[in-house]
C-alpha positions as MATLAB code, in Angstrom:
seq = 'XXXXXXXXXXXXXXXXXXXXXXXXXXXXXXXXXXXXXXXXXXXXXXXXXXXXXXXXXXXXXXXXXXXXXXXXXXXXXXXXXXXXXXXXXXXXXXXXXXXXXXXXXXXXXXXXXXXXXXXXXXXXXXXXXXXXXXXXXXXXXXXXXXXXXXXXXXXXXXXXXXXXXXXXXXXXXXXXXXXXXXXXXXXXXXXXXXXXXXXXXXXXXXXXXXXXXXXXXXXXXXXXXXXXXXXXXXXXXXXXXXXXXXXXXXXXXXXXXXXXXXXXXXXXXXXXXXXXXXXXXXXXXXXXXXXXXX';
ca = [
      25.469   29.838   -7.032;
      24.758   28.217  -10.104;
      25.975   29.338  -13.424;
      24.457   27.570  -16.321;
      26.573   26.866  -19.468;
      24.277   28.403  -22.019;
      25.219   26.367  -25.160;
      23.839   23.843  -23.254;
      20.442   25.205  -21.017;
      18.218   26.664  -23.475;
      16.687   28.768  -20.790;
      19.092   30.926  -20.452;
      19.485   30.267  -16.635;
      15.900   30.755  -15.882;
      15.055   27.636  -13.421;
      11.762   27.310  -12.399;
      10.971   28.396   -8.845;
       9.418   25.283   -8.034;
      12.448   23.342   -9.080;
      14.808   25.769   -6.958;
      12.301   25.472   -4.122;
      12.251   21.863   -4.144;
      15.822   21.544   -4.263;
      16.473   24.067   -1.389;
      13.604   22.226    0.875;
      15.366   18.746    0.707;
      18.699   20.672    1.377;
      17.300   22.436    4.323;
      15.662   19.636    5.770;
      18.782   16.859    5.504;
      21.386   19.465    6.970;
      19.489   20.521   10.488;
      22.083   23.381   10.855;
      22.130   24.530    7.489;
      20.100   27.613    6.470;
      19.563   28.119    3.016;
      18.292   31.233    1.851;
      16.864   31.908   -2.114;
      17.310   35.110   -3.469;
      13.989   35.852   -5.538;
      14.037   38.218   -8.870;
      11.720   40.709   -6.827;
      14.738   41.119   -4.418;
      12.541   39.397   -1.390;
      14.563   36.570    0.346;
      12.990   33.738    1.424;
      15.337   31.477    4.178;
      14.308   27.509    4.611;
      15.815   26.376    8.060;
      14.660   23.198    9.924;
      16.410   22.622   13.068;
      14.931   19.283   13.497;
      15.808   18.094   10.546;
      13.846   14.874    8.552;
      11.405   14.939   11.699;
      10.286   18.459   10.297;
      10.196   17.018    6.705;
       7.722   14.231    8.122;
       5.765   16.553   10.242;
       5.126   18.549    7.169;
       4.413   15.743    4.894;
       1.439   14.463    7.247;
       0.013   17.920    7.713;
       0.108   18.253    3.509;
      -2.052   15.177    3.227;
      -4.202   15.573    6.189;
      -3.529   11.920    7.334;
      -4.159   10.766   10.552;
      -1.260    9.103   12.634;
      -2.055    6.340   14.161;
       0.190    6.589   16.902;
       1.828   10.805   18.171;
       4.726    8.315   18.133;
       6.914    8.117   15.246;
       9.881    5.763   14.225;
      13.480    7.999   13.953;
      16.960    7.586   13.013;
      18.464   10.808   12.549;
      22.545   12.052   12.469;
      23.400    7.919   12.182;
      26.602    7.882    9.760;
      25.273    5.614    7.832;
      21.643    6.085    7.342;
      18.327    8.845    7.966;
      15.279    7.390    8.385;
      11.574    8.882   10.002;
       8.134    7.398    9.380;
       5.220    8.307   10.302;
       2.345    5.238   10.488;
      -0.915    6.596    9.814;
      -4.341    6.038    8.413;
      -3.391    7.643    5.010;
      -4.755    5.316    1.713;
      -1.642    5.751    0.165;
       1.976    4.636    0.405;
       4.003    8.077    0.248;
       7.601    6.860    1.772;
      10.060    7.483   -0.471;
      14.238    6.855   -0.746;
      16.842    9.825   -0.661;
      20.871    8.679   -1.513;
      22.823   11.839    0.673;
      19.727   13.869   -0.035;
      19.256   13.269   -3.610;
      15.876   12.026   -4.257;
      15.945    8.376   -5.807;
      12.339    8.428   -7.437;
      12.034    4.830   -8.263;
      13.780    3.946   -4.260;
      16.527    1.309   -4.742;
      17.807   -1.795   -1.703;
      17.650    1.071    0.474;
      13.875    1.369   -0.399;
      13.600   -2.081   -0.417;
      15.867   -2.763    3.232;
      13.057   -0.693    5.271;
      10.179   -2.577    3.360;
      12.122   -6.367    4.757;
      12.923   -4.641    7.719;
       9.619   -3.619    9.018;
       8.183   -6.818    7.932;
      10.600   -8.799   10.116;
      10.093   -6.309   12.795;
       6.587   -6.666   12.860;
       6.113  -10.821   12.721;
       7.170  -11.220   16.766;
       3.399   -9.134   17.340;
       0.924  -11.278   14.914;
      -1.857  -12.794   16.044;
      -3.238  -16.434   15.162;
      -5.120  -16.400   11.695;
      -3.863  -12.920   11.261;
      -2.385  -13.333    7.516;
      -0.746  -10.271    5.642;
       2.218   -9.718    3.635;
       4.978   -7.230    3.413;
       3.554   -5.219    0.383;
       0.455   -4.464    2.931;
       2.438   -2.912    5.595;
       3.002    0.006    3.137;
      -0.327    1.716    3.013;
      -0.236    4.718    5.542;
       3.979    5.031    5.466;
       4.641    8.590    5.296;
       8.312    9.213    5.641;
      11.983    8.899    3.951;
      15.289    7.195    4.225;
      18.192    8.294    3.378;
      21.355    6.354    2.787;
      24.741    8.487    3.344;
      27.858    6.338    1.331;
      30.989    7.901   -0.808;
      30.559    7.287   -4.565;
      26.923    5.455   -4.267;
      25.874    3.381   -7.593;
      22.791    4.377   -9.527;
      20.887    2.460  -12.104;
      21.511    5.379  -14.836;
      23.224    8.927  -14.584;
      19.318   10.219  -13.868;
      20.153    8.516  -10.272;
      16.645    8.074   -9.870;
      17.619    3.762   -8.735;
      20.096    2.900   -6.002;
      22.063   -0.028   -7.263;
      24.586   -0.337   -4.616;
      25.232   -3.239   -2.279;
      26.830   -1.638    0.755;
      22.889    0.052    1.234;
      21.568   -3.529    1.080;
      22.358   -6.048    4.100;
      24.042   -3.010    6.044;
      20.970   -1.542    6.256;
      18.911   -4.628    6.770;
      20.612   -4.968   10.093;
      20.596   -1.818   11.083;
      17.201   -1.226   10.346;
      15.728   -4.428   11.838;
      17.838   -4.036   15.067;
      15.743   -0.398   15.786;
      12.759   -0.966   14.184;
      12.508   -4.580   16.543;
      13.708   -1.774   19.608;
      10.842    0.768   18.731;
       7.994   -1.609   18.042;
       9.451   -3.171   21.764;
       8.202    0.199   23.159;
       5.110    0.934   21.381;
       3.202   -2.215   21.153;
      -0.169   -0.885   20.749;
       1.225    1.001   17.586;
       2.509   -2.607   16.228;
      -0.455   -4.083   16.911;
      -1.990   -1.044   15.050;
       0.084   -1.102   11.753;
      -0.632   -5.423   11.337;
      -4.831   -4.846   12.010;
      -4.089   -2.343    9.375;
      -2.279   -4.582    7.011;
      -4.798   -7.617    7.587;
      -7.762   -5.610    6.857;
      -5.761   -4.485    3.753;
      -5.112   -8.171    2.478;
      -8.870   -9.050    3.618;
      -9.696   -6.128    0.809;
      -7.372   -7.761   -1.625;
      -8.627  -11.441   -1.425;
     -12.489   -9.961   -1.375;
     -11.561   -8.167   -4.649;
     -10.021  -11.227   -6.310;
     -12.670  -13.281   -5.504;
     -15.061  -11.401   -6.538;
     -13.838  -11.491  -10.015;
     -13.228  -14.469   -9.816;
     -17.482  -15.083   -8.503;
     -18.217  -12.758  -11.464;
     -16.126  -14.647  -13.872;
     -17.630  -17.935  -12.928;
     -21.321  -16.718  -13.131;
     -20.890  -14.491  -16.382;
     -20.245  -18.128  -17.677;
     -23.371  -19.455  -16.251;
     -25.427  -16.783  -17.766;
     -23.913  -18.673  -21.450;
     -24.655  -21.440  -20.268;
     -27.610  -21.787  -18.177;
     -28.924  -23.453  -14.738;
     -27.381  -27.283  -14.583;
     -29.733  -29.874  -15.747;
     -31.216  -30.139  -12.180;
     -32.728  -27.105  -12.401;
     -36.467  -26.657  -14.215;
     -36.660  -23.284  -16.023;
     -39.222  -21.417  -17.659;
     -37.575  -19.702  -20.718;
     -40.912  -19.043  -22.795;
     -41.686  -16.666  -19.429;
     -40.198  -13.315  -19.809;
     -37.802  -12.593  -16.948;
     -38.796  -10.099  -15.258;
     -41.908  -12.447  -15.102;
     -40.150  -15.632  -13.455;
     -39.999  -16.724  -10.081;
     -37.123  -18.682   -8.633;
     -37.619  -21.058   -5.911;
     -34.703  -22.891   -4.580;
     -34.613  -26.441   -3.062;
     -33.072  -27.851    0.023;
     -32.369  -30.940   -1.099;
     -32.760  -32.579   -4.552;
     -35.186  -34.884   -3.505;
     -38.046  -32.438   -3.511;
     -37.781  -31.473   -7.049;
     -40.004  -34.261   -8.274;
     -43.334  -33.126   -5.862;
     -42.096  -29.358   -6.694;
     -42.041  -29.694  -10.573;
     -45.226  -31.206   -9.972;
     -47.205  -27.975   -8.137;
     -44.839  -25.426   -9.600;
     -46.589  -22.385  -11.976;
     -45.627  -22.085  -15.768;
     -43.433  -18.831  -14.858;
     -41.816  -20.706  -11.663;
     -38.515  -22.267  -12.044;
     -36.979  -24.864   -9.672;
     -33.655  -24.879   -8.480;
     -32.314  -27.893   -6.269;
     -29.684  -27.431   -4.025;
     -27.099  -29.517   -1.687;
     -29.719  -29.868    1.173;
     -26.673  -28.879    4.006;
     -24.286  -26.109    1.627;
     -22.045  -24.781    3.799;
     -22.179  -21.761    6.846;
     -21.190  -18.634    4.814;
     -20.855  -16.991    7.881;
     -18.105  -19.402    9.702;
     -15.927  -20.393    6.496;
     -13.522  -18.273    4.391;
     -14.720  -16.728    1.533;
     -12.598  -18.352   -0.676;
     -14.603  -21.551    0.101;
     -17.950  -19.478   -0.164;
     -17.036  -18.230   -3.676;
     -15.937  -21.994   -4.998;
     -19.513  -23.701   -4.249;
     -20.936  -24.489   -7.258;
     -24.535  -24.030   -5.370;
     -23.455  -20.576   -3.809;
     -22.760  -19.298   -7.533;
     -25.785  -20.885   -9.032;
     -27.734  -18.776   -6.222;
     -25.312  -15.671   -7.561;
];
């Protein structure tokens, strides 16, 4: 029962049901044997009781955002002394896993946030590929789940407890975490090999992104400044008008400056530029000929 000080609350000790709701969910679902029951103005009762504990929390998390998993398997630690932890690995475009201190919600997560993140990274490195490249920050698209650190007296960044500060959630839970993850990942190697194809494609996206700003960055320039001197351009023709005709080789532009139409401009090129196909991009996007074709 809560009873508000009233020179303090302004409402009065009206709470909003959501709040109430919220609070008695995460109760519900951290204490498996606990039933907690809300007593509603109307006089209707409603009773929150999840005998399975965080594993119902994540259950109901993945059915809220439709996400696929991407393995019926999940990864659990639940009644350890020291720490709660389920995740879910699914398909999902977003990162919703999210950091509990003895089932008070730390909003901005805290080292024991930050202990899963290093943990599943060094979990994950004994199951990658050659010239599969990723890095930890990739690995969290498609977490669904929680962990929850259990400690006496646990340090927050501010009296909002919304950062968890303290040290004894840092290394401690490094260990412990690497130690099962390394165990579960051990008995579901397909779902490993899963979660890093997931991550590299992720990184793949990233690097495609940045290069192509940095492609439209370097040819934005090129429209201020114009074709190199190499090239022959018609800029009396209007440009819709113009035809480009690019050269293998610079030693065809004399003959082709020579036959070429007033609206036909000439651009010579490296005659061997590289195989698009068979290098990185990041070598495709820095070839001066590959952008003047851009």
């Amino acid at each position: 029962r809560i009873v508000p000080d009233k020179t303090i609350f302004k409402s009065a000790g009206k709470f909003p049901l959501a709040s109430v709701m919220e609070w008695a969910t995460i109760a519900a679902f951290f204490t498996p044997s606990f039933k907690v029951n809300v007593y509603l103005a109307s006089g209707k009762t409603k009773q929150l009781y999840f005998p399975n504990g965080p594993i119902d929390y994540i259950k109901a998390q993945v059915e809220k955002l439709k996400a696929e998993p991407l393995s019926k398997k999940a990864f659990i630690i639940s009644g350890n002394k020291a720490v709660d932890c389920v995740v879910q690995f699914t398909n999902f475009g977003e990162c919703e896993f999210h950091g509990f201190t003895n089932g008070l919600r730390n909003v901005e997560g805290g080292v024991h946030v930050s202990a899963f993140y290093k943990a599943l990274y060094e979990s994950l490195k004994l199951y990658v590929k050659r010239g599969q490249e990723f890095r930890s920050d990739d690995l969290r698209e498609g977490l669904i789940g929680i962990v929850n650190a259990k400690m006496s007296h646990p340090q927050f960044d501010s009296q909002t407890k919304e950062k968890l500060v303290d040290e004894r959630a840092d290394k401690p839970l490094l260990t412990l975490l690497t130690a099962e993850l390394k165990k579960f990942f051990a008995a579901n190697k397909t779902l490993a090999a899963a979660v890093i194809d997931q991550a590299v494609k992720l990184r793949d996206l990233h690097n495609k992104f940045k290069l192509s700003k940095t492609a439209t960055r370097e040819i934005k320039k090129l429209m201020k400044t114009g074709f190199p001197s190499t090239a022959i351009v018609a800029p009396g023709v209007p440009p819709h008008r113009r035809e480009l005709i690019l050269l293998e080789g610079e030693s065809a532009k004399g003959s082709a400056s020579q036959a070429r139409l007033p609206f036909q401009e000439v651009l010579p090129l490296k005659g061997k530029i590289l195989n698009a196909l068979r290098k990185k991009d990041a070598q495709v996007f820095s070839s001066n000929e590959v952008v003047n074709i851009l």
